[in-house]
Amino acid sequence: MENGREYLSILTESLKKKITILDEILLLNQKQLESVSGNEIDDDLFNEIIDKKDIYIKEINNLDKGFEQVYERIKSEITGNTDKFSSEIAILKQLISQITEKSMEVQLSEKRNKQAVLKKMSEEKTKIHQTRNANKVASNYYNNMNKVNYVEPQFMDCLLYTSPRP
């Protein structure tokens, strides 16, 4: 029976680590939003944040796998003795509730970041289009202005015109 408490302690620690990681992801999402919100996108910071989030997501997946494995070991013991482990189960339920809330916060912040990135990309695309148009107009202007002072060769028929004398 003491093994059950040890395993429940492991599950509790796993959930606490997951909460800590979700908090870190929320902070990274805020930094990511800030990196996109300025005049220019800070590519290095943006990519660094994505790399860190990828590491955290892998760590969460590993924690989830470990949690499931440990839970499968003690599932029958816990369900058979719910009153004996009621305080530990209550703590697990509370932690799972916190994880659910934080997961939803992460999803919302990811959605906000995606919208901000799409908006920034649209703005950049518009700027590029405007720059191309401005370059094209300037090029046409300079080409036309260069032609203003240029007189193409012309053929002149020179006939001596003599007017009758009075």
Short mmCIF file of C-alpha atoms in Angstrom, two decimals:
data_model
loop_
_atom_site.label_atom_id
_atom_site.label_comp_id
_atom_site.label_asym_id
_atom_site.label_seq_id
_atom_site.Cartn_x
_atom_site.Cartn_y
_atom_site.Cartn_z
CA MET A 1 0.00 0.00 0.00
CA GLU A 2 2.88 2.39 0.61
CA ASN A 3 3.88 1.90 -3.03
CA GLY A 4 0.55 3.49 -3.95
CA ARG A 5 1.44 6.64 -2.01
CA GLU A 6 4.87 6.77 -3.62
CA TYR A 7 3.36 6.42 -7.07
CA LEU A 8 0.77 9.09 -6.28
CA SER A 9 3.61 11.34 -5.16
CA ILE A 10 5.33 10.72 -8.51
CA LEU A 11 2.12 11.59 -10.34
CA THR A 12 1.75 14.77 -8.28
CA GLU A 13 5.31 15.86 -9.08
CA SER A 14 4.75 15.11 -12.76
CA LEU A 15 1.67 17.33 -12.83
CA LYS A 16 3.48 20.13 -10.98
CA LYS A 17 6.30 20.01 -13.55
CA LYS A 18 3.73 20.19 -16.32
CA ILE A 19 2.18 23.30 -14.73
CA THR A 20 5.62 24.91 -14.50
CA ILE A 21 6.29 24.15 -18.16
CA LEU A 22 2.91 25.54 -19.21
CA ASP A 23 3.72 28.73 -17.30
CA GLU A 24 7.01 28.96 -19.20
CA ILE A 25 5.20 28.46 -22.51
CA LEU A 26 2.78 31.27 -21.60
CA LEU A 27 5.73 33.58 -20.92
CA LEU A 28 7.32 32.59 -24.22
CA ASN A 29 4.05 33.24 -26.03
CA GLN A 30 3.99 36.74 -24.57
CA LYS A 31 7.57 37.36 -25.72
CA GLN A 32 6.69 35.96 -29.13
CA LEU A 33 3.75 38.35 -29.42
CA GLU A 34 6.03 41.25 -28.48
CA SER A 35 8.59 40.18 -31.09
CA VAL A 36 5.91 40.39 -33.77
CA SER A 37 4.16 43.51 -32.50
CA GLY A 38 7.00 45.96 -33.16
CA ASN A 39 7.76 47.75 -36.40
CA GLU A 40 10.07 44.97 -37.48
CA ILE A 41 9.87 41.28 -36.65
CA ASP A 42 12.81 40.17 -34.55
CA ASP A 43 13.50 36.98 -36.52
CA ASP A 44 16.22 35.70 -34.20
CA LEU A 45 14.10 36.11 -31.08
CA PHE A 46 11.05 34.66 -32.83
CA ASN A 47 12.95 31.55 -33.95
CA GLU A 48 14.62 31.16 -30.55
CA ILE A 49 11.22 31.19 -28.87
CA ILE A 50 9.87 28.60 -31.29
CA ASP A 51 12.85 26.34 -30.54
CA LYS A 52 12.32 26.70 -26.77
CA LYS A 53 8.62 25.99 -27.08
CA ASP A 54 9.40 22.89 -29.12
CA ILE A 55 11.65 21.62 -26.33
CA TYR A 56 8.93 22.31 -23.73
CA ILE A 57 6.29 20.55 -25.81
CA LYS A 58 8.50 17.46 -26.10
CA GLU A 59 9.04 17.58 -22.36
CA ILE A 60 5.27 17.77 -21.76
CA ASN A 61 4.74 14.79 -24.05
CA ASN A 62 7.35 12.81 -22.08
CA LEU A 63 5.69 13.78 -18.79
CA ASP A 64 2.31 12.69 -20.15
CA LYS A 65 3.70 9.31 -21.24
CA GLY A 66 5.34 8.79 -17.87
CA PHE A 67 2.17 9.84 -16.06
CA GLU A 68 0.10 7.34 -18.04
CA GLN A 69 2.56 4.53 -17.37
CA VAL A 70 2.64 5.16 -13.63
CA TYR A 71 -1.12 5.60 -13.46
CA GLU A 72 -1.67 2.26 -15.23
CA ARG A 73 0.47 0.57 -12.53
CA ILE A 74 -1.60 1.88 -9.64
CA LYS A 75 -5.00 2.35 -11.25
CA SER A 76 -6.54 -0.75 -9.71
CA GLU A 77 -5.05 -0.02 -6.28
CA ILE A 78 -6.39 3.55 -6.29
CA THR A 79 -9.86 2.70 -7.57
CA GLY A 80 -10.15 -0.06 -4.98
CA ASN A 81 -9.13 2.22 -2.08
CA THR A 82 -10.43 5.68 -3.00
CA ASP A 83 -11.17 6.60 0.62
CA LYS A 84 -7.65 5.67 1.71
CA PHE A 85 -6.08 7.89 -0.99
CA SER A 86 -8.74 10.60 -0.98
CA SER A 87 -6.39 13.46 -0.08
CA GLU A 88 -3.88 12.49 -2.77
CA ILE A 89 -6.66 12.06 -5.33
CA ALA A 90 -8.04 15.50 -4.41
CA ILE A 91 -4.60 17.04 -4.98
CA LEU A 92 -4.32 15.28 -8.37
CA LYS A 93 -7.77 16.54 -9.38
CA GLN A 94 -6.83 20.08 -8.37
CA LEU A 95 -3.58 19.92 -10.35
CA ILE A 96 -5.36 18.48 -13.39
CA SER A 97 -7.87 21.33 -13.17
CA GLN A 98 -5.00 23.86 -13.13
CA ILE A 99 -3.39 22.14 -16.11
CA THR A 100 -6.65 22.30 -18.03
CA GLU A 101 -6.96 26.04 -17.35
CA LYS A 102 -3.35 26.72 -18.32
CA SER A 103 -3.69 24.59 -21.45
CA MET A 104 -6.64 26.71 -22.52
CA GLU A 105 -4.63 29.87 -21.82
CA VAL A 106 -1.81 28.50 -23.96
CA GLN A 107 -4.24 27.72 -26.79
CA LEU A 108 -5.68 31.24 -26.64
CA SER A 109 -2.27 32.86 -26.61
CA GLU A 110 -1.16 30.66 -29.52
CA LYS A 111 -4.25 31.73 -31.45
CA ARG A 112 -3.51 35.40 -30.67
CA ASN A 113 0.09 34.95 -31.79
CA LYS A 114 -0.99 33.27 -35.01
CA GLN A 115 -3.32 36.17 -35.81
CA ALA A 116 -0.56 38.67 -35.04
CA VAL A 117 1.90 36.83 -37.27
CA LEU A 118 -0.61 36.63 -40.12
CA LYS A 119 -1.37 40.33 -39.75
CA LYS A 120 2.33 41.20 -39.76
CA MET A 121 2.93 39.01 -42.81
CA SER A 122 0.08 40.75 -44.60
CA GLU A 123 1.53 44.15 -43.71
CA GLU A 124 4.96 43.10 -44.95
CA LYS A 125 3.46 41.75 -48.17
CA THR A 126 1.68 45.07 -48.70
CA LYS A 127 4.92 46.97 -48.07
CA ILE A 128 6.78 44.81 -50.57
CA HIS A 129 4.03 45.35 -53.15
CA GLN A 130 4.09 49.11 -52.56
CA THR A 131 7.88 49.19 -52.84
CA ARG A 132 7.79 47.28 -56.11
CA ASN A 133 5.17 49.66 -57.49
CA ALA A 134 7.18 52.69 -56.36
CA ASN A 135 10.31 51.28 -57.99
CA LYS A 136 8.42 50.62 -61.21
CA VAL A 137 6.98 54.17 -61.24
CA ALA A 138 10.40 55.67 -60.53
CA SER A 139 12.00 53.59 -63.26
CA ASN A 140 9.35 54.63 -65.79
CA TYR A 141 9.75 58.26 -64.76
CA TYR A 142 13.53 58.21 -65.23
CA ASN A 143 13.21 56.43 -68.57
CA ASN A 144 10.70 59.01 -69.76
CA MET A 145 12.77 61.93 -68.49
CA ASN A 146 15.84 60.63 -70.30
CA LYS A 147 13.86 60.69 -73.53
CA VAL A 148 12.75 64.32 -73.11
CA ASN A 149 16.08 65.82 -74.11
CA TYR A 150 16.67 63.32 -76.84
CA VAL A 151 15.57 64.26 -80.30
CA GLU A 152 15.43 61.38 -82.69
CA PRO A 153 17.08 61.92 -86.03
CA GLN A 154 14.71 63.42 -88.50
CA PHE A 155 14.80 63.64 -92.24
CA MET A 156 14.32 67.08 -93.58
CA ASP A 157 13.51 67.76 -97.13
CA CYS A 158 15.34 70.88 -97.92
CA LEU A 159 14.09 72.51 -101.00
CA LEU A 160 15.12 75.88 -101.77
CA TYR A 161 12.11 77.87 -101.99
CA THR A 162 12.47 80.93 -103.95
CA SER A 163 9.68 83.31 -103.99
CA PRO A 164 8.79 85.12 -107.17
CA ARG A 165 10.11 88.63 -107.33
CA PRO A 166 7.76 91.39 -107.73
#
